[in-house]
């Protein structure tokens, strides 16, 4: 089952007409909503890499709206590389970390990472604009597959110490929590 279900047919027209309330998961919030953690699906804005909203996607509540549990996160902090954790605990910790970033408004859903030239300076400027930050970007970019675009993105981020690129099947809870923003491709 995919984590993000994209409905690209009428979402832009519906958003303009006011029929669909799209949650802007990239807008930082000071207070987490009271209904966070109810495991409810909700529509989220999809942006291009320039920061413009181009559509919406349905984020699965089972993954992106899991109640935050400090005990699970603490258990992941205590785990070392040699220890074996239950797969269920690791999976739950990943869902909690993703839900925390969504609840904080530090989760950006993009259609694709646009980095044709593979250069650091233009990529850094686009990241700053996309995340709405004024200083160095601090983000984890999660690509759906290991591909040529992921290689170019990794090459461009080599000189950005607070930016990491990972495939969706290689992300860790520690890395998700270490970075201030999470950028995920659809």
mmCIF file of C-alpha atoms in Angstrom:
data_model
loop_
_atom_site.group_PDB
_atom_site.id
_atom_site.type_symbol
_atom_site.label_atom_id
_atom_site.label_comp_id
_atom_site.label_asym_id
_atom_site.label_seq_id
_atom_site.Cartn_x
_atom_site.Cartn_y
_atom_site.Cartn_z
ATOM 1 C CA UNK A 1 0.000 0.000 0.000
ATOM 2 C CA UNK A 2 1.503 3.372 -0.984
ATOM 3 C CA UNK A 3 2.100 5.945 1.761
ATOM 4 C CA UNK A 4 0.745 8.798 -0.326
ATOM 5 C CA UNK A 5 -2.221 8.504 -2.654
ATOM 6 C CA UNK A 6 -2.116 11.195 -5.324
ATOM 7 C CA UNK A 7 -5.381 12.311 -6.853
ATOM 8 C CA UNK A 8 -4.196 14.526 -9.691
ATOM 9 C CA UNK A 9 -7.466 14.886 -11.592
ATOM 10 C CA UNK A 10 -9.449 17.655 -9.963
ATOM 11 C CA UNK A 11 -7.558 18.672 -6.862
ATOM 12 C CA UNK A 12 -6.291 22.022 -8.190
ATOM 13 C CA UNK A 13 -9.718 23.090 -9.461
ATOM 14 C CA UNK A 14 -11.366 21.906 -6.260
ATOM 15 C CA UNK A 15 -8.823 23.775 -4.163
ATOM 16 C CA UNK A 16 -9.424 26.984 -6.099
ATOM 17 C CA UNK A 17 -13.194 26.552 -5.864
ATOM 18 C CA UNK A 18 -12.922 25.914 -2.117
ATOM 19 C CA UNK A 19 -14.336 22.397 -2.121
ATOM 20 C CA UNK A 20 -11.291 20.684 -0.645
ATOM 21 C CA UNK A 21 -9.460 21.857 2.431
ATOM 22 C CA UNK A 22 -5.836 21.035 1.774
ATOM 23 C CA UNK A 23 -3.536 20.869 4.770
ATOM 24 C CA UNK A 24 -0.318 22.782 4.166
ATOM 25 C CA UNK A 25 2.112 20.435 5.878
ATOM 26 C CA UNK A 26 4.972 22.835 5.144
ATOM 27 C CA UNK A 27 3.577 25.691 7.283
ATOM 28 C CA UNK A 28 5.301 25.622 10.712
ATOM 29 C CA UNK A 29 2.952 25.587 13.673
ATOM 30 C CA UNK A 30 3.631 26.577 17.276
ATOM 31 C CA UNK A 31 0.905 24.333 18.665
ATOM 32 C CA UNK A 32 0.122 20.792 17.587
ATOM 33 C CA UNK A 33 -3.555 20.290 16.732
ATOM 34 C CA UNK A 34 -5.674 18.644 19.402
ATOM 35 C CA UNK A 35 -6.866 15.970 16.985
ATOM 36 C CA UNK A 36 -3.310 14.900 16.091
ATOM 37 C CA UNK A 37 -2.792 11.188 16.532
ATOM 38 C CA UNK A 38 -6.290 10.051 15.549
ATOM 39 C CA UNK A 39 -4.914 8.111 12.534
ATOM 40 C CA UNK A 40 -7.217 9.987 10.162
ATOM 41 C CA UNK A 41 -6.375 10.396 6.476
ATOM 42 C CA UNK A 42 -6.102 14.002 5.326
ATOM 43 C CA UNK A 43 -5.340 15.872 2.092
ATOM 44 C CA UNK A 44 -1.936 17.555 1.910
ATOM 45 C CA UNK A 45 -0.524 20.038 -0.568
ATOM 46 C CA UNK A 46 1.923 18.843 -3.224
ATOM 47 C CA UNK A 47 4.453 21.453 -4.268
ATOM 48 C CA UNK A 48 6.902 21.732 -7.087
ATOM 49 C CA UNK A 49 10.509 22.361 -6.094
ATOM 50 C CA UNK A 50 9.973 26.108 -6.487
ATOM 51 C CA UNK A 51 7.446 25.996 -3.626
ATOM 52 C CA UNK A 52 4.251 26.488 -5.644
ATOM 53 C CA UNK A 53 1.258 24.301 -4.783
ATOM 54 C CA UNK A 54 0.475 22.146 -7.804
ATOM 55 C CA UNK A 55 -1.985 19.643 -6.369
ATOM 56 C CA UNK A 56 -2.933 17.585 -3.364
ATOM 57 C CA UNK A 57 -2.432 14.074 -2.076
ATOM 58 C CA UNK A 58 -4.179 12.000 0.530
ATOM 59 C CA UNK A 59 -1.757 11.213 3.369
ATOM 60 C CA UNK A 60 -2.595 7.967 5.110
ATOM 61 C CA UNK A 61 -3.406 8.587 8.745
ATOM 62 C CA UNK A 62 -1.979 5.241 9.799
ATOM 63 C CA UNK A 63 1.467 6.534 8.810
ATOM 64 C CA UNK A 64 1.314 10.338 9.030
ATOM 65 C CA UNK A 65 -1.099 10.811 11.959
ATOM 66 C CA UNK A 66 0.230 8.340 14.534
ATOM 67 C CA UNK A 67 0.134 9.443 18.191
ATOM 68 C CA UNK A 68 3.536 10.653 19.373
ATOM 69 C CA UNK A 69 4.923 8.261 21.984
ATOM 70 C CA UNK A 70 8.063 9.344 23.802
ATOM 71 C CA UNK A 71 8.738 5.822 25.105
ATOM 72 C CA UNK A 72 9.162 4.425 21.581
ATOM 73 C CA UNK A 73 11.400 7.317 20.516
ATOM 74 C CA UNK A 74 13.469 6.873 23.684
ATOM 75 C CA UNK A 75 13.859 3.166 22.944
ATOM 76 C CA UNK A 76 15.129 4.029 19.464
ATOM 77 C CA UNK A 77 17.603 6.520 20.977
ATOM 78 C CA UNK A 78 18.973 3.822 23.269
ATOM 79 C CA UNK A 79 19.370 1.306 20.456
ATOM 80 C CA UNK A 80 22.822 0.935 18.984
ATOM 81 C CA UNK A 81 23.806 -0.431 15.616
ATOM 82 C CA UNK A 82 24.497 -3.861 17.050
ATOM 83 C CA UNK A 83 21.223 -4.235 18.949
ATOM 84 C CA UNK A 84 18.245 -5.922 17.381
ATOM 85 C CA UNK A 85 14.906 -4.216 17.773
ATOM 86 C CA UNK A 86 11.630 -5.727 16.831
ATOM 87 C CA UNK A 87 10.565 -4.787 13.318
ATOM 88 C CA UNK A 88 7.221 -3.596 14.715
ATOM 89 C CA UNK A 89 8.955 -1.172 17.083
ATOM 90 C CA UNK A 90 11.182 0.242 14.324
ATOM 91 C CA UNK A 91 8.188 0.634 12.002
ATOM 92 C CA UNK A 92 6.162 2.357 14.738
ATOM 93 C CA UNK A 93 9.062 4.693 15.518
ATOM 94 C CA UNK A 94 9.301 5.678 11.830
ATOM 95 C CA UNK A 95 5.574 6.443 11.741
ATOM 96 C CA UNK A 96 5.876 8.490 14.946
ATOM 97 C CA UNK A 97 8.822 10.491 13.558
ATOM 98 C CA UNK A 98 6.978 11.231 10.302
ATOM 99 C CA UNK A 99 3.806 12.152 12.215
ATOM 100 C CA UNK A 100 5.782 14.501 14.450
ATOM 101 C CA UNK A 101 7.204 16.365 11.441
ATOM 102 C CA UNK A 102 3.739 16.630 9.870
ATOM 103 C CA UNK A 103 2.232 17.879 13.153
ATOM 104 C CA UNK A 104 4.996 20.481 13.502
ATOM 105 C CA UNK A 105 4.421 21.702 9.944
ATOM 106 C CA UNK A 106 7.915 20.680 8.874
ATOM 107 C CA UNK A 107 6.950 18.114 6.223
ATOM 108 C CA UNK A 108 7.024 19.094 2.549
ATOM 109 C CA UNK A 109 5.557 16.891 -0.157
ATOM 110 C CA UNK A 110 7.041 17.568 -3.605
ATOM 111 C CA UNK A 111 6.277 16.036 -6.989
ATOM 112 C CA UNK A 112 9.977 15.588 -7.751
ATOM 113 C CA UNK A 113 13.333 16.989 -6.726
ATOM 114 C CA UNK A 114 14.352 19.363 -9.489
ATOM 115 C CA UNK A 115 18.129 19.390 -9.743
ATOM 116 C CA UNK A 116 19.017 19.034 -13.393
ATOM 117 C CA UNK A 117 22.532 20.462 -13.195
ATOM 118 C CA UNK A 118 23.618 18.837 -9.926
ATOM 119 C CA UNK A 119 25.203 22.041 -8.595
ATOM 120 C CA UNK A 120 25.172 22.941 -4.903
ATOM 121 C CA UNK A 121 24.521 26.711 -5.030
ATOM 122 C CA UNK A 122 21.314 26.689 -7.133
ATOM 123 C CA UNK A 123 20.054 23.657 -5.220
ATOM 124 C CA UNK A 124 20.704 25.403 -1.873
ATOM 125 C CA UNK A 125 18.782 28.489 -3.048
ATOM 126 C CA UNK A 126 15.819 26.340 -4.114
ATOM 127 C CA UNK A 127 15.847 24.521 -0.763
ATOM 128 C CA UNK A 128 15.861 27.804 1.158
ATOM 129 C CA UNK A 129 12.914 29.058 -0.895
ATOM 130 C CA UNK A 130 11.000 25.757 -0.587
ATOM 131 C CA UNK A 131 11.456 25.496 3.182
ATOM 132 C CA UNK A 132 10.995 29.196 3.869
ATOM 133 C CA UNK A 133 14.143 29.467 5.979
ATOM 134 C CA UNK A 134 16.684 32.260 6.074
ATOM 135 C CA UNK A 135 19.766 30.345 7.145
ATOM 136 C CA UNK A 136 21.278 27.023 6.107
ATOM 137 C CA UNK A 137 18.660 24.429 5.160
ATOM 138 C CA UNK A 138 18.378 21.521 7.587
ATOM 139 C CA UNK A 139 16.418 18.796 5.840
ATOM 140 C CA UNK A 140 16.183 15.139 5.005
ATOM 141 C CA UNK A 141 15.131 14.496 1.410
ATOM 142 C CA UNK A 142 13.379 11.170 0.930
ATOM 143 C CA UNK A 143 13.272 9.945 -2.656
ATOM 144 C CA UNK A 144 10.939 7.175 -3.714
ATOM 145 C CA UNK A 145 13.618 5.165 -5.522
ATOM 146 C CA UNK A 146 17.344 5.165 -6.012
ATOM 147 C CA UNK A 147 17.712 6.732 -9.438
ATOM 148 C CA UNK A 148 19.808 9.086 -11.519
ATOM 149 C CA UNK A 149 18.022 12.115 -10.040
ATOM 150 C CA UNK A 150 18.835 10.862 -6.548
ATOM 151 C CA UNK A 151 22.510 10.606 -7.505
ATOM 152 C CA UNK A 152 22.495 14.218 -8.775
ATOM 153 C CA UNK A 153 20.711 15.355 -5.637
ATOM 154 C CA UNK A 154 23.215 13.534 -3.421
ATOM 155 C CA UNK A 155 26.062 15.103 -5.385
ATOM 156 C CA UNK A 156 24.557 18.595 -4.950
ATOM 157 C CA UNK A 157 24.057 18.115 -1.208
ATOM 158 C CA UNK A 158 27.601 16.909 -0.477
ATOM 159 C CA UNK A 159 28.598 20.462 0.493
ATOM 160 C CA UNK A 160 25.449 21.074 2.536
ATOM 161 C CA UNK A 161 26.256 19.603 5.960
ATOM 162 C CA UNK A 162 22.688 19.661 7.288
ATOM 163 C CA UNK A 163 21.005 18.111 4.241
ATOM 164 C CA UNK A 164 20.807 14.381 3.653
ATOM 165 C CA UNK A 165 19.303 12.376 0.795
ATOM 166 C CA UNK A 166 17.959 8.856 1.338
ATOM 167 C CA UNK A 167 15.820 6.325 -0.453
ATOM 168 C CA UNK A 168 12.493 5.572 1.199
ATOM 169 C CA UNK A 169 13.608 2.059 2.119
ATOM 170 C CA UNK A 170 16.813 3.309 3.795
ATOM 171 C CA UNK A 171 15.545 5.998 6.181
ATOM 172 C CA UNK A 172 16.194 5.780 9.909
ATOM 173 C CA UNK A 173 14.340 7.265 12.854
ATOM 174 C CA UNK A 174 17.463 8.954 14.139
ATOM 175 C CA UNK A 175 18.044 10.752 10.837
ATOM 176 C CA UNK A 176 14.387 11.826 10.611
ATOM 177 C CA UNK A 177 14.514 13.353 14.088
ATOM 178 C CA UNK A 178 17.953 14.908 13.586
ATOM 179 C CA UNK A 179 16.781 17.056 10.671
ATOM 180 C CA UNK A 180 14.430 19.994 11.105
ATOM 181 C CA UNK A 181 12.463 19.416 7.860
ATOM 182 C CA UNK A 182 11.481 16.354 5.862
ATOM 183 C CA UNK A 183 11.017 16.615 2.097
ATOM 184 C CA UNK A 184 9.363 13.609 0.450
ATOM 185 C CA UNK A 185 8.692 12.939 -3.215
ATOM 186 C CA UNK A 186 5.373 11.515 -4.351
#
